[in-house]
Amino acid sequence: MDQDLLAVFIKELREHLENLEPALVALAQNDGDKTIINLIFRSLHSIKGAAGFFGLEKLSQLSHKMESVAALIRDEKLKVDATILQALTAGKHKIREMVADFGHNKESTIQTETAALQNILDQSVRGSHRDTPLHNDNIVHPSILPPILRPFTLDTHLLQNALEQGHLFFVVTLLTHRDIKDKGKLLTDYFDEIENLGTFLDVQLDISSIKGLEDALAPDLCCQFFFSTSMQRDFVYLSFSVPEEQIVEIRRETIEKLVTTSNIQSSHQVPIFVEEKQLDIADLDEPTTPAQFAAQPPASTASTADDTGTLVFSTKILNELMQLTSEMVLRRNQLLRSTFAKDPSLSGIIEGIDQLTSTLREKIIQLRLQPIEKLFENLRPKMHALARQFGKNVQLEIQPNDVAVDQNIIHALNEPLLVLFQNALKHGIETSDVRTANGKHPEGHIRIETHKMNGNVVVDFVDDGGGVDPAVIKNLAVKAGIIHANAANQMIDRQLLDLVFSPNFPDEPSAFPCASMCKVRKQIEALGGNITLESALGIGVRVRIRIPLTSAIVSAMIVEANGRKFAIAQESIEEVARLGPQCKLEYVNTRSVLQLRDHLLPVVDLGVVLSNTLGTPPDAIQYDLTEEKRQKIIHKALRPNILIIKTPKLRFGLLVDTLLDSEEIVVQHLSPYFKPAQCYSGMALLGDGKVAMILDTEGIAQLGRCPDAHNDTPRPEVPHVSTENIAPPVSLLFVNDGGTETFAFKLDEISRIEKADPSRVEYIGDTAHLQHEHTSLRLISMGDPVRKLITDTNTFYVLIPKMADRIGIVAKTIMDVSETQVTLDTTLSYGKNILGTANIHGKMVLFVNVPQLLNDLNA
Amino acid sequence: MRSLLNENQLLIIADENFISTAVHDLRKALQEVFNQDPKVPVILNLEKCLIIDSQGLNLIVGLYKECVRRGLRMQIVGASEANRRLFSIFKLKALFNIEN
């Protein structure tokens, strides 16, 4: 059969069916209108003719019978009644089914429909056909049917029982690969779960897209099932792993009316017609319902243009275009790196290809990208409805930050965010009374913020509720047998909190509803992403979702460390720095830092952090520069390249061996093998054919133990305080304790400064005591042990604070005393004994927190 | 997968699950069987097939369509309770001539 001709035929059939449906309804209301019956007759005649041409015998037979009945009506030999309308409508349904399933045409059973039509024709000939009232109690009158109908065969007993149990009714559309297999579920398990949620009424599976063994595997079969449940609408959306658009609620009134109208015997099977929600063709890669499948243009005409000039086309084509563009980018990169490109006569052409490829990929990406605001437009009303349902007073703050993402991500995030929101309402946000009693604002606050990072979409879900207690999680996990008590005792808070994602974690009111959290994690991981939970008890919870921009092309810097190549997304790189007067490597409080102009930044050596392996014992993990490397840098024997990386949490300097190139890379999913390594976010094939891992800058910061990057007790709602003024001007004492750091004390906290001789120091255990004016001063230091500080010196200084005159703080050198107005930078933490840092006369100075120093001593 | 073709029937015995990791090999084997151009009813024995995932279902439907295209009757026998239920859910029992 000529496929192009067949495609045209199917298209025409659909048009005739579109004419038939309203015409039959109109006929029921006005059977004397010649225009209507003529339209019906012409449509059926055309269907019959075309079906005969293509050898579709059953379709031809059925349409012929219908045409004959229509002809009798047209010739006023037959008066329209309910039986005739029912027979014509049933015939129309059958034609629609046959159109939707051409592969089955020969097997289609038209016996019932043709028998009913033949009966009408026979009675007409015998003159025995009698008028029956239009409003027959046993049938569904066509005029009450919605415009788009889908027949399900249902047992009225089940319908009646469901109604009596107060069930709601839903039609769910599924793609068996995408919605079931790709989410790691077996078909049987999936339907078992459905049965646990409600009553399974009927299923329709569309197998028309499979023609034989050759094309058997590719099609994502579409099935619709009709079920009833006592769950409320919102919970139904949450329970099924399908986009909301694939679930349509059927009003109870419709079912009640149907059961009443049908007035049938208990064992009677009746056709039921449900209203379909029209899906946006751009929402799904494949046709989602048999009706849509039938309603869509054939594959050869996959796009349609409307009168406004807008082109609507299948996302399948878009996906293919994206794939081809990705391939083209790879080939372009290979071309640019080849020796061929060095030929001067070809440079102009190659540059042109380079530019055209970049422009093409940008346009293709634009086609796929949608503002994430679209997701929130959909979520906002549902979230407000949920908040009302839970009786919680919550302010919802959404910050999309102009993030545009692939439309698949918009669909994928819909359900997880609703689950998180529901959890926050159910378990996190306290009631107004409790909040007020706890000193919180009576109105809860939930913030959802999105941003892009390292080729990922990051969604932060933050609530200011009561938080999750790691100790509670630990006890529940041990009790549920998820983890052994000994192992749980070894875990840090973050690891304990991660247990809420365990499949068997109990859903305790005091913890998270973990069955849902497990499901959310699975959904996110199915997209190649990850989800983490951080909590501060009494302050709130932050859930971070990261989803890679699958197949996205991002601009990246290619760097080398330890002889291997890595890619870093350009959007994470704030600047590239070289060591010099404006960018110095300092050593502060036992670790290297970078002084970049007026700021101190933590610094991470990529080679060092990547040399640690997953099995490295915690105390052996290297995170700072090696002393040898540091000395080389200080003495300018080595001039490393430093990338200033900016993440939502912090800025830090990343030392790499070599900066290679800037390249557009195609981001690929990370293999599950690499998932435990937090330093990678994806992988890419470079132009030279080598694979480069894409660095996860936040993960690198954590591995490098950057302050604020590895904090186990997050501060979800505590804003970062960037600077704090010390009351200006202030008298400061600058000292040095033998290292490279300069410490500053507020002079009004120091009562006096004494010069001391190491020979007068006595040691009791690890503590040092200075004999001074018939008393003993306990000596303490800011960094190294006192014994080490004063070993190689003849004299040292002791600063005696006003708050404790029996304590002496050891300093090796008094550097200066001055009255200065300073701006203290508290962005980074250098331990609780340091208030912050300030740049004074071009030198970074650490401000000592004297009260804290003394408190620690007392403790 | 094994197959036995005689003058009365083509018996296909599945020795493995119809799941995504196996379907490509299974399809290849089935195509080889059909290269013999059988003209007899096809019987698929699923006694040893415990799991059918969505791709496995695709393959079975593909086998059925292949039979229909060639004018052959297809029947599934030996299906486990779970698989029978799966076919029942999708209303495929009659299509595959699965006996109660």
Coordinates of N, CA, C and O in Angstrom, one line a residue, chain A residues 499-614:
Chain A
L499 N 19.4 9.4 54.9 CA 18.6 8.1 55.1 C 17.1 8.3 54.8 O 16.4 7.3 54.6
V500 N 16.7 9.6 54.8 CA 15.2 9.7 54.6 C 14.8 9.3 53.2 O 13.7 9.1 52.9
F501 N 15.8 9.2 52.3 CA 15.6 8.8 50.9 C 15.5 7.3 50.7 O 15.3 6.8 49.6
S502 N 15.8 6.6 51.8 CA 15.8 5.1 51.7 C 14.5 4.6 51.5 O 13.5 5.1 52.0
P503 N 14.4 3.6 50.6 CA 13.1 3.0 50.2 C 12.2 2.6 51.4 O 11.0 2.7 51.4
N504 N 12.8 2.0 52.4 CA 12.0 1.4 53.5 C 12.0 2.3 54.7 O 11.6 1.8 55.8
F505 N 12.3 3.5 54.5 CA 12.3 4.4 55.7 C 10.9 4.6 56.2 O 10.0 4.9 55.4
P506 N 10.6 4.5 57.5 CA 9.2 4.6 58.0 C 8.7 6.0 57.9 O 9.5 7.0 58.0
D507 N 7.5 6.1 57.6 CA 6.8 7.4 57.4 C 6.3 7.8 58.8 O 5.1 7.7 59.1
E508 N 7.2 8.4 59.6 CA 6.8 8.8 60.9 C 6.4 10.3 60.9 O 7.0 11.0 60.2
P509 N 5.5 10.6 61.7 CA 5.0 12.0 61.7 C 6.2 13.0 62.1 O 6.2 14.1 61.6
S510 N 7.1 12.5 62.9 CA 8.2 13.3 63.3 C 9.3 13.5 62.3 O 10.2 14.3 62.4
A511 N 9.2 12.6 61.3 CA 10.3 12.7 60.3 C 9.6 13.1 58.9 O 8.5 13.5 58.9
F512 N 10.4 12.9 57.9 CA 9.8 13.1 56.6 C 9.0 11.9 56.1 O 9.2 10.8 56.5
P513 N 8.0 12.2 55.3 CA 7.3 11.0 54.7 C 8.1 10.4 53.6 O 8.2 10.8 52.5
C514 N 8.9 9.4 54.1 CA 10.0 9.0 53.3 C 9.7 8.2 52.1 O 10.4 8.1 51.1
A515 N 8.4 7.6 52.1 CA 8.1 6.9 50.9 C 8.0 7.8 49.7 O 8.5 7.6 48.6
S516 N 7.5 9.0 50.0 CA 7.5 10.0 48.9 C 8.9 10.5 48.6 O 9.2 10.8 47.4
M517 N 9.7 10.7 49.6 CA 11.1 11.2 49.4 C 11.9 10.2 48.5 O 12.6 10.6 47.7
C518 N 11.6 8.9 48.8 CA 12.3 7.9 48.0 C 11.9 8.0 46.5 O 12.7 7.9 45.6
K519 N 10.6 8.2 46.4 CA 10.0 8.3 45.0 C 10.6 9.6 44.3 O 11.0 9.5 43.1
V520 N 10.7 10.7 45.1 CA 11.2 11.9 44.5 C 12.7 11.7 44.1 O 13.1 12.1 43.0
R521 N 13.4 11.0 44.9 CA 14.8 10.8 44.5 C 14.9 10.0 43.3 O 15.7 10.2 42.4
K522 N 14.1 8.9 43.2 CA 14.1 8.1 42.0 C 13.8 8.9 40.8 O 14.4 8.7 39.7
Q523 N 12.8 9.8 40.9 CA 12.4 10.6 39.7 C 13.5 11.5 39.3 O 13.8 11.7 38.1
I524 N 14.2 12.1 40.3 CA 15.3 13.0 40.0 C 16.5 12.2 39.4 O 17.1 12.6 38.4
E525 N 16.8 11.1 40.0 CA 17.9 10.3 39.5 C 17.6 9.7 38.1 O 18.5 9.5 37.3
A526 N 16.3 9.5 37.8 CA 15.9 9.0 36.5 C 16.3 10.1 35.4 O 16.5 9.8 34.2
L527 N 16.4 11.3 35.8 CA 16.8 12.4 34.9 C 18.3 12.6 35.0 O 18.9 13.6 34.4
G528 N 19.0 11.8 35.7 CA 20.5 11.9 35.8 C 20.9 12.9 36.9 O 22.0 13.3 37.0
G529 N 19.9 13.3 37.7 CA 20.2 14.4 38.7 C 20.4 13.8 40.1 O 20.5 12.6 40.2
N530 N 20.5 14.7 41.0 CA 20.5 14.2 42.4 C 19.8 15.2 43.3 O 19.4 16.3 42.9
I531 N 19.5 14.7 44.5 CA 18.8 15.5 45.5 C 19.4 15.4 46.8 O 19.8 14.3 47.2
T532 N 19.6 16.5 47.5 CA 20.2 16.4 48.9 C 19.3 17.2 49.8 O 18.5 18.1 49.4
L533 N 19.4 16.8 51.1 CA 18.6 17.4 52.1 C 19.5 17.9 53.2 O 20.4 17.2 53.7
E534 N 19.3 19.2 53.6 CA 20.0 19.8 54.7 C 19.0 20.3 55.7 O 18.0 20.8 55.3
S535 N 19.4 20.3 56.9 CA 18.4 20.7 57.9 C 19.1 21.4 59.1 O 20.2 21.0 59.5
A536 N 18.5 22.4 59.6 CA 18.9 23.0 60.9 C 17.7 22.9 61.8 O 16.7 23.5 61.5
L537 N 17.9 22.2 62.9 CA 16.7 22.0 63.8 C 16.2 23.3 64.3 O 16.9 24.1 64.8
G538 N 14.9 23.4 64.2 CA 14.3 24.7 64.6 C 14.3 25.8 63.6 O 13.6 26.8 63.8
I539 N 15.2 25.7 62.6 CA 15.3 26.7 61.6 C 14.7 26.4 60.3 O 14.1 27.2 59.7
G540 N 14.9 25.2 59.9 CA 14.2 24.8 58.6 C 15.0 23.8 57.8 O 16.0 23.2 58.3
V541 N 14.6 23.5 56.6 CA 15.1 22.5 55.8 C 15.4 23.1 54.4 O 14.7 24.0 53.9
R542 N 16.5 22.7 53.8 CA 16.8 23.0 52.4 C 16.9 21.7 51.6 O 17.8 20.9 52.0
V543 N 16.2 21.6 50.6 CA 16.3 20.5 49.7 C 16.8 21.0 48.4 O 16.3 22.0 47.9
R544 N 17.9 20.4 47.9 CA 18.5 20.9 46.7 C 18.4 19.8 45.6 O 18.8 18.7 45.8
I545 N 17.8 20.2 44.5 CA 17.7 19.3 43.4 C 18.6 19.8 42.3 O 18.6 21.0 42.0
R546 N 19.4 18.9 41.8 CA 20.2 19.3 40.6 C 19.9 18.3 39.5 O 20.0 17.1 39.6
I547 N 19.6 18.9 38.3 CA 19.3 18.1 37.2 C 20.2 18.6 36.0 O 20.2 19.8 35.7
P548 N 20.9 17.7 35.4 CA 21.8 18.1 34.3 C 21.0 18.5 33.1 O 19.9 17.9 32.9
L549 N 21.5 19.5 32.4 CA 20.8 19.9 31.2 C 21.2 18.9 30.1 O 22.1 19.0 29.4
T550 N 20.4 17.8 30.1 CA 20.7 16.7 29.2 C 20.9 17.1 27.8 O 20.1 17.9 27.2
S551 N 22.0 16.6 27.2 CA 22.3 17.0 25.8 C 22.5 18.4 25.6 O 22.5 18.9 24.4
A552 N 22.6 19.2 26.6 CA 22.8 20.6 26.4 C 24.2 20.9 26.0 O 25.1 20.1 26.2
I553 N 24.4 21.9 25.3 CA 25.7 22.3 24.9 C 26.1 23.5 25.7 O 25.4 24.5 25.7
V554 N 27.2 23.5 26.4 CA 27.6 24.6 27.3 C 29.0 25.0 26.9 O 29.8 24.2 26.4
S555 N 29.3 26.3 27.1 CA 30.7 26.7 26.9 C 31.5 26.4 28.1 O 31.0 26.5 29.3
A556 N 32.6 25.8 27.9 CA 33.4 25.3 29.0 C 34.9 25.7 28.8 O 35.4 25.9 27.7
M557 N 35.6 25.8 30.0 CA 37.0 26.0 29.9 C 37.6 24.6 30.1 O 37.2 23.9 31.0
I558 N 38.6 24.3 29.3 CA 39.2 23.0 29.4 C 40.5 23.2 30.1 O 41.3 24.1 29.7
V559 N 40.7 22.5 31.2 CA 41.9 22.7 32.0 C 42.6 21.3 32.2 O 42.0 20.3 31.9
E560 N 43.8 21.4 32.7 CA 44.5 20.2 32.9 C 45.1 20.1 34.4 O 45.5 21.2 34.9
A561 N 44.9 19.0 35.0 CA 45.5 18.8 36.3 C 45.9 17.4 36.4 O 45.2 16.5 36.0
N562 N 47.1 17.1 37.0 CA 47.6 15.7 37.1 C 47.6 15.0 35.8 O 47.4 13.8 35.7
G563 N 47.8 15.8 34.7 CA 48.0 15.2 33.4 C 46.6 14.8 32.8 O 46.6 14.2 31.7
R564 N 45.5 15.2 33.4 CA 44.2 14.8 32.8 C 43.4 16.1 32.5 O 43.6 17.1 33.1
K565 N 42.5 16.0 31.6 CA 41.8 17.1 31.1 C 40.4 17.2 31.8 O 39.8 16.1 32.0
F566 N 40.0 18.4 32.2 CA 38.7 18.5 32.8 C 38.0 19.8 32.2 O 38.7 20.7 31.7
A567 N 36.7 19.7 32.2 CA 35.9 20.9 31.7 C 35.2 21.6 32.9 O 34.7 20.9 33.8
I568 N 35.3 22.9 32.8 CA 34.5 23.7 33.8 C 33.6 24.6 33.1 O 34.0 25.3 32.2
A569 N 32.3 24.6 33.4 CA 31.4 25.4 32.8 C 31.8 26.9 32.9 O 32.1 27.3 34.0
Q570 N 31.8 27.6 31.8 CA 32.2 29.0 31.8 C 31.4 29.8 32.8 O 31.9 30.8 33.4
E571 N 30.1 29.5 32.9 CA 29.2 30.3 33.8 C 29.7 30.2 35.3 O 29.3 31.1 36.0
S572 N 30.5 29.2 35.6 CA 30.9 29.1 37.0 C 32.2 30.0 37.2 O 32.6 30.2 38.3
I573 N 32.9 30.3 36.1 CA 34.2 31.0 36.2 C 34.0 32.5 36.3 O 33.4 33.1 35.3
E574 N 34.4 33.1 37.4 CA 34.2 34.5 37.5 C 35.3 35.3 36.8 O 35.1 36.2 36.1
E575 N 36.5 34.8 37.0 CA 37.7 35.4 36.3 C 38.9 34.4 36.4 O 38.9 33.4 37.1
V576 N 39.8 34.7 35.5 CA 41.1 33.9 35.5 C 42.2 34.8 36.1 O 42.3 35.9 35.6
A577 N 42.9 34.4 37.1 CA 43.8 35.2 37.8 C 45.2 34.6 37.7 O 45.4 33.4 37.6
R578 N 46.2 35.5 37.7 CA 47.6 35.1 37.9 C 48.1 35.7 39.1 O 47.8 36.8 39.5
L579 N 49.1 35.0 39.8 CA 49.6 35.6 41.0 C 50.4 36.8 40.7 O 51.1 36.9 39.7
G580 N 50.2 37.8 41.6 CA 50.9 39.1 41.4 C 50.5 40.0 42.5 O 49.9 39.5 43.5
P581 N 50.7 41.3 42.4 CA 50.4 42.2 43.5 C 48.9 42.2 43.9 O 48.6 42.4 45.1
Q582 N 48.1 42.0 42.9 CA 46.6 42.0 43.2 C 46.1 40.6 43.6 O 44.9 40.4 44.0
C583 N 46.9 39.6 43.5 CA 46.5 38.3 43.8 C 47.7 37.5 44.4 O 48.6 37.1 43.7
K584 N 47.6 37.4 45.7 CA 48.7 36.7 46.4 C 48.2 35.5 47.1 O 47.1 35.4 47.6
L585 N 49.1 34.6 47.2 CA 48.9 33.3 48.0 C 49.3 33.6 49.4 O 50.5 33.9 49.7
E586 N 48.4 33.4 50.4 CA 48.7 33.6 51.8 C 48.5 32.3 52.5 O 47.9 31.3 52.0
Y587 N 49.0 32.3 53.7 CA 48.8 31.1 54.6 C 48.2 31.5 55.9 O 48.9 32.2 56.7
V588 N 47.0 31.2 56.1 CA 46.2 31.8 57.2 C 45.6 30.6 58.0 O 44.9 29.8 57.4
N589 N 45.9 30.6 59.3 CA 45.3 29.7 60.1 C 45.3 28.2 59.6 O 44.3 27.6 59.4
T590 N 46.4 27.8 59.3 CA 46.7 26.4 58.9 C 46.3 26.0 57.5 O 46.3 24.9 57.1
R591 N 45.9 27.0 56.7 CA 45.5 26.6 55.3 C 45.8 27.8 54.3 O 45.9 28.9 54.7
S592 N 46.0 27.4 53.1 CA 46.3 28.4 52.1 C 45.1 29.2 51.7 O 44.0 28.6 51.7
V593 N 45.2 30.4 51.5 CA 44.1 31.3 51.0 C 44.7 32.2 49.9 O 45.9 32.4 49.8
L594 N 43.8 32.7 49.2 CA 44.1 33.6 48.1 C 43.7 35.0 48.5 O 42.5 35.2 48.8
Q595 N 44.6 35.9 48.4 CA 44.2 37.3 48.7 C 44.0 38.0 47.3 O 45.0 38.3 46.6
L596 N 42.8 38.1 46.9 CA 42.5 38.7 45.6 C 42.0 40.1 45.9 O 40.9 40.3 46.4
R597 N 42.8 41.1 45.5 CA 42.5 42.5 45.8 C 42.1 42.6 47.3 O 42.9 42.3 48.1
D598 N 40.9 43.0 47.6 CA 40.5 43.2 49.0 C 39.9 42.1 49.7 O 39.3 42.2 50.8
H599 N 39.9 40.9 49.0 CA 39.2 39.8 49.6 C 40.1 38.6 49.8 O 41.0 38.3 49.0
L600 N 39.8 37.9 50.9 CA 40.5 36.6 51.0 C 39.6 35.5 50.5 O 38.4 35.4 50.9
L601 N 40.1 34.6 49.7 CA 39.3 33.5 49.2 C 40.0 32.2 49.5 O 41.2 32.1 49.5
P602 N 39.2 31.2 49.9 CA 39.8 29.9 50.0 C 40.4 29.4 48.7 O 39.9 29.9 47.6
V603 N 41.4 28.6 48.7 CA 42.0 28.2 47.5 C 42.0 26.7 47.5 O 42.3 26.0 48.5
V604 N 41.8 26.1 46.4 CA 41.7 24.6 46.2 C 42.7 24.2 45.1 O 42.6 24.8 44.0
D605 N 43.5 23.3 45.4 CA 44.4 22.8 44.3 C 43.7 21.5 43.7 O 43.5 20.5 44.3
L606 N 43.3 21.7 42.4 CA 42.5 20.6 41.8 C 43.2 19.3 41.8 O 42.7 18.3 42.0
G607 N 44.5 19.4 41.5 CA 45.3 18.2 41.4 C 45.3 17.5 42.8 O 45.3 16.2 42.8
V608 N 45.4 18.2 43.9 CA 45.4 17.6 45.2 C 44.1 16.9 45.5 O 44.0 15.8 45.9
V609 N 43.0 17.7 45.3 CA 41.7 17.1 45.8 C 41.3 15.9 44.9 O 40.7 15.0 45.4
L610 N 41.7 15.9 43.6 CA 41.4 14.8 42.8 C 42.3 13.6 43.0 O 42.0 12.5 42.6
S611 N 43.4 13.8 43.7 CA 44.3 12.7 44.0 C 43.7 11.8 45.2 O 44.2 10.7 45.3
N612 N 42.8 12.4 45.9 CA 42.2 11.6 47.0 C 41.2 10.6 46.3 O 40.6 11.0 45.3
T613 N 41.1 9.5 46.8 CA 40.1 8.5 46.2 C 39.0 8.3 47.2 O 39.1 8.7 48.4
L614 N 38.0 7.5 46.8 CA 36.9 7.3 47.7 C 37.3 6.5 48.9 O 36.7 6.6 49.9

